[in-house]
Short mmCIF file of C-alpha atoms in Angstrom, two decimals:
data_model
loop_
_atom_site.label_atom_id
_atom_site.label_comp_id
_atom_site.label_asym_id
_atom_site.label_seq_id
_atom_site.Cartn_x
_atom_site.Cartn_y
_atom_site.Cartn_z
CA UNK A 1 0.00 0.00 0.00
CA UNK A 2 3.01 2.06 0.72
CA UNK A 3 4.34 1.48 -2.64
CA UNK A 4 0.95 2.30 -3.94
CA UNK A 5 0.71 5.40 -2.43
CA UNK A 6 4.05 6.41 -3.48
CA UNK A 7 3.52 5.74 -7.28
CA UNK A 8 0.28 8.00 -6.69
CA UNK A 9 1.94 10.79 -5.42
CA UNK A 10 4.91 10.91 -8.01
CA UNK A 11 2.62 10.22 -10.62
CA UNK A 12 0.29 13.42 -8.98
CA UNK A 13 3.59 15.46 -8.73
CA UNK A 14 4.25 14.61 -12.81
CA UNK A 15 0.79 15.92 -13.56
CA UNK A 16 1.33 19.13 -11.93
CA UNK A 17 4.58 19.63 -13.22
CA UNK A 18 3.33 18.90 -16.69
CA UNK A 19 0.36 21.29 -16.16
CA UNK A 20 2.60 23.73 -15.45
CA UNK A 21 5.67 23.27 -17.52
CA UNK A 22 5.85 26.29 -19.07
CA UNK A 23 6.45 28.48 -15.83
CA UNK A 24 10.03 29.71 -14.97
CA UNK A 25 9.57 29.20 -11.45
CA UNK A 26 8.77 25.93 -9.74
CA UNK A 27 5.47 26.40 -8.05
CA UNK A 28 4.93 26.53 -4.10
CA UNK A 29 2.85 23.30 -4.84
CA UNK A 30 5.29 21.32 -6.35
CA UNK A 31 7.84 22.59 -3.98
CA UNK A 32 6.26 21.17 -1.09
CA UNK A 33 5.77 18.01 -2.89
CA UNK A 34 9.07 17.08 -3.57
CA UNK A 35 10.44 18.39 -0.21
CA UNK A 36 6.90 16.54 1.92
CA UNK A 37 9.17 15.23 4.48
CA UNK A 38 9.88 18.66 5.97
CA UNK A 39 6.98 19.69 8.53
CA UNK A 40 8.26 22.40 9.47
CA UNK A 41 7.70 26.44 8.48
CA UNK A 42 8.04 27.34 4.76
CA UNK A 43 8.48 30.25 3.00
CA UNK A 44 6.08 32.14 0.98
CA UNK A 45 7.69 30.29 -2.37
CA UNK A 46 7.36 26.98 -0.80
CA UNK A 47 10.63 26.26 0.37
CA UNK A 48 10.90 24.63 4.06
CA UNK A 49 11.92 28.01 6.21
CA UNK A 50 15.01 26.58 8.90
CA UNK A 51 15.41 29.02 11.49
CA UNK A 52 18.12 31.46 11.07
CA UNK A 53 19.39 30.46 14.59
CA UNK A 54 20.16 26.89 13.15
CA UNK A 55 21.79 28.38 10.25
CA UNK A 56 23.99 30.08 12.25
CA UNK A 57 24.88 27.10 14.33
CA UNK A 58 25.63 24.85 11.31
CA UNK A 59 28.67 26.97 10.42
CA UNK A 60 29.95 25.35 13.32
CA UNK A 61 29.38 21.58 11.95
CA UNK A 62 32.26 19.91 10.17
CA UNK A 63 31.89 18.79 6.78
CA UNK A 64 32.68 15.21 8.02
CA UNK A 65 30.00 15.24 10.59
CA UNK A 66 27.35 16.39 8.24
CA UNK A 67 28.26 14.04 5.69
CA UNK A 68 28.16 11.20 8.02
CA UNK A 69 25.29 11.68 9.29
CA UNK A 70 23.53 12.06 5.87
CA UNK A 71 24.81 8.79 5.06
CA UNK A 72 23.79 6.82 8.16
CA UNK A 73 20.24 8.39 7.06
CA UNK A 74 20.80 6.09 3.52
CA UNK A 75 21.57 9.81 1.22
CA UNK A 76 24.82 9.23 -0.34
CA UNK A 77 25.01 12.15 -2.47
CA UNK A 78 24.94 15.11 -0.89
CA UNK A 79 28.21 16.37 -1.12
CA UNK A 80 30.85 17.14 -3.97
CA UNK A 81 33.92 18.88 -4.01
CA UNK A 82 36.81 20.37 -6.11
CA UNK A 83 35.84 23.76 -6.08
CA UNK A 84 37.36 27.43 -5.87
CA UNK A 85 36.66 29.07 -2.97
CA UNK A 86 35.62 32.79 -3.12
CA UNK A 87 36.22 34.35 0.92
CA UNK A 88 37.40 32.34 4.14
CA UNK A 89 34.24 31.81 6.03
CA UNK A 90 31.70 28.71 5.89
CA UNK A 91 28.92 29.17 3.19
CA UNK A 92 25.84 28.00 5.43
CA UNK A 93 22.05 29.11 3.85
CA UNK A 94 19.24 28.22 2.31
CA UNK A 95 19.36 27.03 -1.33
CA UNK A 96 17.45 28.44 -4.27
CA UNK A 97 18.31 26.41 -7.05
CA UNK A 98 19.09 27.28 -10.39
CA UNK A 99 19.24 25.28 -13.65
CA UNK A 100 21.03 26.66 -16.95
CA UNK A 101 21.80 24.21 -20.34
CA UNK A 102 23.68 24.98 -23.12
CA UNK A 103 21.48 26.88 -25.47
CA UNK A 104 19.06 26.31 -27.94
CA UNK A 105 17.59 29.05 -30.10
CA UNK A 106 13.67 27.54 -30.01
CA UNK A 107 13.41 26.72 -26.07
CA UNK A 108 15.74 30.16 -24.96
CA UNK A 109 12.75 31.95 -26.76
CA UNK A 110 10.21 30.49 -25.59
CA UNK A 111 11.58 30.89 -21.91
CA UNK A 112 12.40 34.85 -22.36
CA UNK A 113 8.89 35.27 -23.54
CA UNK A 114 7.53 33.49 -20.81
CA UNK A 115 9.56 35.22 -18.70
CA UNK A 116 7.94 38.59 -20.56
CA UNK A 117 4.31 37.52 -19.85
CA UNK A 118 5.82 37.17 -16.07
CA UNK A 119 7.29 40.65 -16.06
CA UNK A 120 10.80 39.54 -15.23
CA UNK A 121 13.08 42.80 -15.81
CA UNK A 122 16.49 41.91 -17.44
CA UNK A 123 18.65 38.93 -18.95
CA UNK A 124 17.40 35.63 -17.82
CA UNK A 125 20.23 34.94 -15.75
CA UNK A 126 19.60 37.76 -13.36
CA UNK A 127 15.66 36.53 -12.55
CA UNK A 128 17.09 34.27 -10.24
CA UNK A 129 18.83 37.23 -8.12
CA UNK A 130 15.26 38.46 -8.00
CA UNK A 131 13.85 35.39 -5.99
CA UNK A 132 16.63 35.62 -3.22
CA UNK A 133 15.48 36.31 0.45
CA UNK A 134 17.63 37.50 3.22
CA UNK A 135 20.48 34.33 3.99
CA UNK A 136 19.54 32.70 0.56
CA UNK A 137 22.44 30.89 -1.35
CA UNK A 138 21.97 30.79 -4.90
CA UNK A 139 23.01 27.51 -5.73
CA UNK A 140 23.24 27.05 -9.96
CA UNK A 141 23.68 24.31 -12.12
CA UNK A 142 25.39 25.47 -15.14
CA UNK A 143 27.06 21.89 -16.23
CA UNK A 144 30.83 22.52 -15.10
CA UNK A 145 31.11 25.42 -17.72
CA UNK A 146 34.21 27.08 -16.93
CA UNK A 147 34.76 29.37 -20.33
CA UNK A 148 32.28 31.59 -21.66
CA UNK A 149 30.06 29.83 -18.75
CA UNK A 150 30.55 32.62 -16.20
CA UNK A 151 27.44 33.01 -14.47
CA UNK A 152 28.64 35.54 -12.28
CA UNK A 153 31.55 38.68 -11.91
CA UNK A 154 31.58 41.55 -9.44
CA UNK A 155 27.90 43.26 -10.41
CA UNK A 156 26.10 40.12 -10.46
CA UNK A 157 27.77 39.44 -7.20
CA UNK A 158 27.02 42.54 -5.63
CA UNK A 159 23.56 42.26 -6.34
CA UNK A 160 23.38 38.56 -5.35
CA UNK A 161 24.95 40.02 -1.63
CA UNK A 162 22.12 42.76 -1.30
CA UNK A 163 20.16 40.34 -1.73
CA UNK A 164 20.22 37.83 -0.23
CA UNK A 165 23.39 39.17 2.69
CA UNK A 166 25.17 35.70 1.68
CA UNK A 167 27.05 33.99 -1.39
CA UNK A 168 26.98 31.06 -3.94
CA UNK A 169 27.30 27.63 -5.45
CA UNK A 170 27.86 27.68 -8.89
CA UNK A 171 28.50 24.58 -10.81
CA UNK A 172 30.22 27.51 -13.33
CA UNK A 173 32.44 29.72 -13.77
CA UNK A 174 33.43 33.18 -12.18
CA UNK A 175 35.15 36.39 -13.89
CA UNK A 176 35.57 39.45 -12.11
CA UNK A 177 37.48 37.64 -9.04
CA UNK A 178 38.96 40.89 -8.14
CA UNK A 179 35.85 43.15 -7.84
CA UNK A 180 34.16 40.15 -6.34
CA UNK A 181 36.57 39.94 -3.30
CA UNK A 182 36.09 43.17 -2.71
CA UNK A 183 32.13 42.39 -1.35
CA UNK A 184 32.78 42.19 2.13
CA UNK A 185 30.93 38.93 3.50
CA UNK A 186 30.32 36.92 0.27
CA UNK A 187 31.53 33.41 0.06
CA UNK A 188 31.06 31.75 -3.13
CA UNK A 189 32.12 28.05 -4.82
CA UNK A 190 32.96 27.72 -8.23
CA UNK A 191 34.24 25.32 -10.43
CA UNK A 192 36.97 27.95 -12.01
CA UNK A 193 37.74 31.23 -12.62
CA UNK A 194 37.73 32.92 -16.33
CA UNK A 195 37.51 36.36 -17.67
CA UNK A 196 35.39 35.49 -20.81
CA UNK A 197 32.07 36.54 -20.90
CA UNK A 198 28.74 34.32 -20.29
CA UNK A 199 27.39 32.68 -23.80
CA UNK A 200 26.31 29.65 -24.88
CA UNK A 201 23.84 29.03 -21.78
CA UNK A 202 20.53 29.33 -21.36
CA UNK A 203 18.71 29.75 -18.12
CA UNK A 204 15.74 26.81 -17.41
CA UNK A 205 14.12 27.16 -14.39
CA UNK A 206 14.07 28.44 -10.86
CA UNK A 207 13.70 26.67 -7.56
CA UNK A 208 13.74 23.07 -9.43
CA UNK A 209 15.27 20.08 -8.39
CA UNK A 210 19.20 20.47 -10.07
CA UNK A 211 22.33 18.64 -9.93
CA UNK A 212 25.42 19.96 -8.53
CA UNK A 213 28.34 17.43 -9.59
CA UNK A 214 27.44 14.33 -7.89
CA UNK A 215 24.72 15.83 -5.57
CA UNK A 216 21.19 16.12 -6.13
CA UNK A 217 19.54 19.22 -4.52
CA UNK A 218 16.37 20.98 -3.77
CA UNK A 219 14.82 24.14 -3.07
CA UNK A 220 15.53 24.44 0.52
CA UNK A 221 17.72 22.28 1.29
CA UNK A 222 20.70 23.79 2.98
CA UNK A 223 24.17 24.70 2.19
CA UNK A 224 27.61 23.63 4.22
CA UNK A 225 30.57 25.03 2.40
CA UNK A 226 34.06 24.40 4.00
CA UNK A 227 37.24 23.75 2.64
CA UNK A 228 36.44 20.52 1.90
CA UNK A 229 33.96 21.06 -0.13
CA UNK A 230 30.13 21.83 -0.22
CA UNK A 231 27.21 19.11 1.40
CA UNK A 232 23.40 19.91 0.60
CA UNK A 233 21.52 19.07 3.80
CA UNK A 234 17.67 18.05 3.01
CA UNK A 235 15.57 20.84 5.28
CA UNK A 236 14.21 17.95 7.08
CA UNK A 237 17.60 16.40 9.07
CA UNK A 238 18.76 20.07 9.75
CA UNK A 239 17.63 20.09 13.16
CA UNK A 240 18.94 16.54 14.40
CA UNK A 241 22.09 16.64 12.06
CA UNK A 242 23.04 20.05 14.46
CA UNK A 243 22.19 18.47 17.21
CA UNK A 244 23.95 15.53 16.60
CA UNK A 245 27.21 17.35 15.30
CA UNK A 246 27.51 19.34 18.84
CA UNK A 247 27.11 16.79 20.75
CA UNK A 248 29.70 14.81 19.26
CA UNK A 249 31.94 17.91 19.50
CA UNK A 250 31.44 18.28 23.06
CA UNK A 251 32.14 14.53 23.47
CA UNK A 252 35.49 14.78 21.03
CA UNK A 253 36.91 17.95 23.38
CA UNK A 254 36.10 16.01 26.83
CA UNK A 255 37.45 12.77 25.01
CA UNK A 256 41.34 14.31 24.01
CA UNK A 257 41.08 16.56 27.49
CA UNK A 258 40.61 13.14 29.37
CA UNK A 259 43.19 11.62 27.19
CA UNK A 260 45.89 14.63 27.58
CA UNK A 261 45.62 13.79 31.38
CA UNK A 262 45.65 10.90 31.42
CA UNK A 263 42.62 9.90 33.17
CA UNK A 264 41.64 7.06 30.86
CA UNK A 265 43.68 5.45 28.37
CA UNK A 266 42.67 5.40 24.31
CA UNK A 267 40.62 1.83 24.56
CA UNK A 268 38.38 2.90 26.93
CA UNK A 269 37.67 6.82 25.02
CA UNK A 270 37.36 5.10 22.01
CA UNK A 271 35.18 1.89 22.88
CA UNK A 272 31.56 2.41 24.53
CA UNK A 273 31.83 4.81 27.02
CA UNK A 274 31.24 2.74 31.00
CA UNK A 275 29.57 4.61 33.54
CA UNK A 276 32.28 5.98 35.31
CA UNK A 277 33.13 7.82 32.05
CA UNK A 278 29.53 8.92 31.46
CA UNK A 279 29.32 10.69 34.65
CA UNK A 280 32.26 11.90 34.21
CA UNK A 281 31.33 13.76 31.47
CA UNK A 282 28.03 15.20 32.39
CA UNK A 283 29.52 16.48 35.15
CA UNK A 284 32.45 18.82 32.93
CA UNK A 285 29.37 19.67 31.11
CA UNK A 286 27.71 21.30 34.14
CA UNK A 287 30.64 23.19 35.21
CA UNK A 288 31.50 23.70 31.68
CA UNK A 289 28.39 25.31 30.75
CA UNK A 290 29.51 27.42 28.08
CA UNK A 291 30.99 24.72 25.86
CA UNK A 292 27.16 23.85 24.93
CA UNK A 293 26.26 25.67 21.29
CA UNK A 294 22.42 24.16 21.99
CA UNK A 295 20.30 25.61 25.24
CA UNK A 296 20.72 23.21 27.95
CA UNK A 297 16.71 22.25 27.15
CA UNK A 298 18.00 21.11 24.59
CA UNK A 299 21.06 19.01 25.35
CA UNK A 300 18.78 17.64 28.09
CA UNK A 301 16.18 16.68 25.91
CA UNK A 302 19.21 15.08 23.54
CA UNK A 303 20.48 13.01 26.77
CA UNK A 304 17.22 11.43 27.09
CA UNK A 305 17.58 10.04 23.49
CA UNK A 306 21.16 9.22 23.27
CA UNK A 307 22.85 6.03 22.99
CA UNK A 308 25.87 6.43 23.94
#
């Protein structure tokens, strides 16, 4: 019946798309289809809404601790790397998504007069800039094109910033690194840096389900940029993943501060913790109070769950 109901909904979720193939921007409709799983608040476009407060905590998770977790939750593409990294702070937001192909005369004008009848101002590839809400990351598919497949330089990123206050992810390439540096608080990842001008591309659609490299992302979902690359958390593991990730930071610090003074040796840190150690532990936490990045409702509430 499961199955059943599955196939229904898809097939539902094709209809509508179908129906309404011909609009730039996904609908807030199909948005919350594809992204069901997320209960929580949404924005006015659709997208699930995380709380700014999380966001700001997840610049705190490593890229190895998201990425774990994802896969222990059975999604094993979430993350992809080898990018160039625009600024030295973590990218964390909420993703619009962007699709571009290379062009084709017929579709690119039927999509700029569509875009016409929708009274988008400008080239296509500046409607998306238009969407972006305060601590949006514009995160664009534009196939790995490096030359002539610059989808952004220093005015484009300037307006992206006022925006939306954050940066990018652009499966593309950049021009303009200078000016762009210059924006005070933008992070972006692209896949390499040109001065040739954008051609040859054709922008599809707006807050649609893209690819990024070996990822698969939604409207939504957010972004984790670190060195190591960038991981697309689905809107619906944000909360636990953050949770998670802290707590196992707090247990990493006590772990090598235990192990530094030698109060237990590496087998018993690194095995299942006994009940000596447990205690232990709590008890730093109490007089350690402002190691916790969650409200101590909340690592209480996390205790009660936890298998150690």
């Amino acid at each position: 019946m499961k199955q059943i109901n599955l196939c229904l909904t898809l097939f539902c979720a094709l209809i509508i798309f179908n129906v309404n193939a011909q609009q730039i921007e996904w609908t807030p409709e199909q948005i919350k289809t594809f992204t069901g799983d997320y209960q929580g608040e949404r924005s006015k476009d659709g997208r699930p809404h995380v709380s700014d407060a999380l966001i700001k905590r997840l610049a705190n998770v490593s890229t190895e601790e998201a990425w774990g977790f994802l896969r222990n939750k059975g999604y094993h593409n979430q993350f992809d790397a080898g990018w160039v990294i625009i600024g030295d702070k973590p990218l964390v937001g909420r993703v619009v998504t962007t699709q571009y192909m290379p062009s084709r005369p017929d579709m690119d004008e039927k999509i700029k007069a569509k875009g016409k009848q929708e009274n988008r101002v400008g080239s296509p590839n500046s409607w998306p800039i238009d969407v972006l809400q305060n601590g949006d990351v514009y995160v664009a598919d534009g196939f790995g094109k490096i030359i002539d497949g610059t989808l952004i330089g220093d005015n484009l990123a300037n307006a992206i910033y006022a925006k939306s206050g954050n940066g990018v992810v652009f499966d593309a390439g950049a021009r303009d690194i200078e000016g762009i540096s210059k924006i005070d608080g933008f992070v972006g990842f692209v896949r390499g840096l040109d001065p040739s001008y954008i051609q040859g591309v054709m922008m599809t659609c707006i807050n649609c389900p893209i690819r990024i490299g070996r990822a698969t992302v939604l409207p939504g979902d957010l972004v984790l940029g670190k060195k190591e690359g960038v991981v697309f958390i689905p809107a619906q593991f944000a909360e636990d993943l953050i949770l998670n990730s802290e707590f196992t930071a707090l247990r990493d610090e006590f772990g090598v501060l235990r192990l530094k003074d030698g109060t237990y040796t590496p087998g018993e840190i690194d095995m299942r913790w006994s009940e000596k150690i447990k205690t232990d532990f709590l008890a730093w936490i109490k007089a350690n109070p402002q190691k916790l990045q969650m409200t101590p409702k909340e690592f209480d509430e996390y205790m009660k769950e936890r298998n150690w």
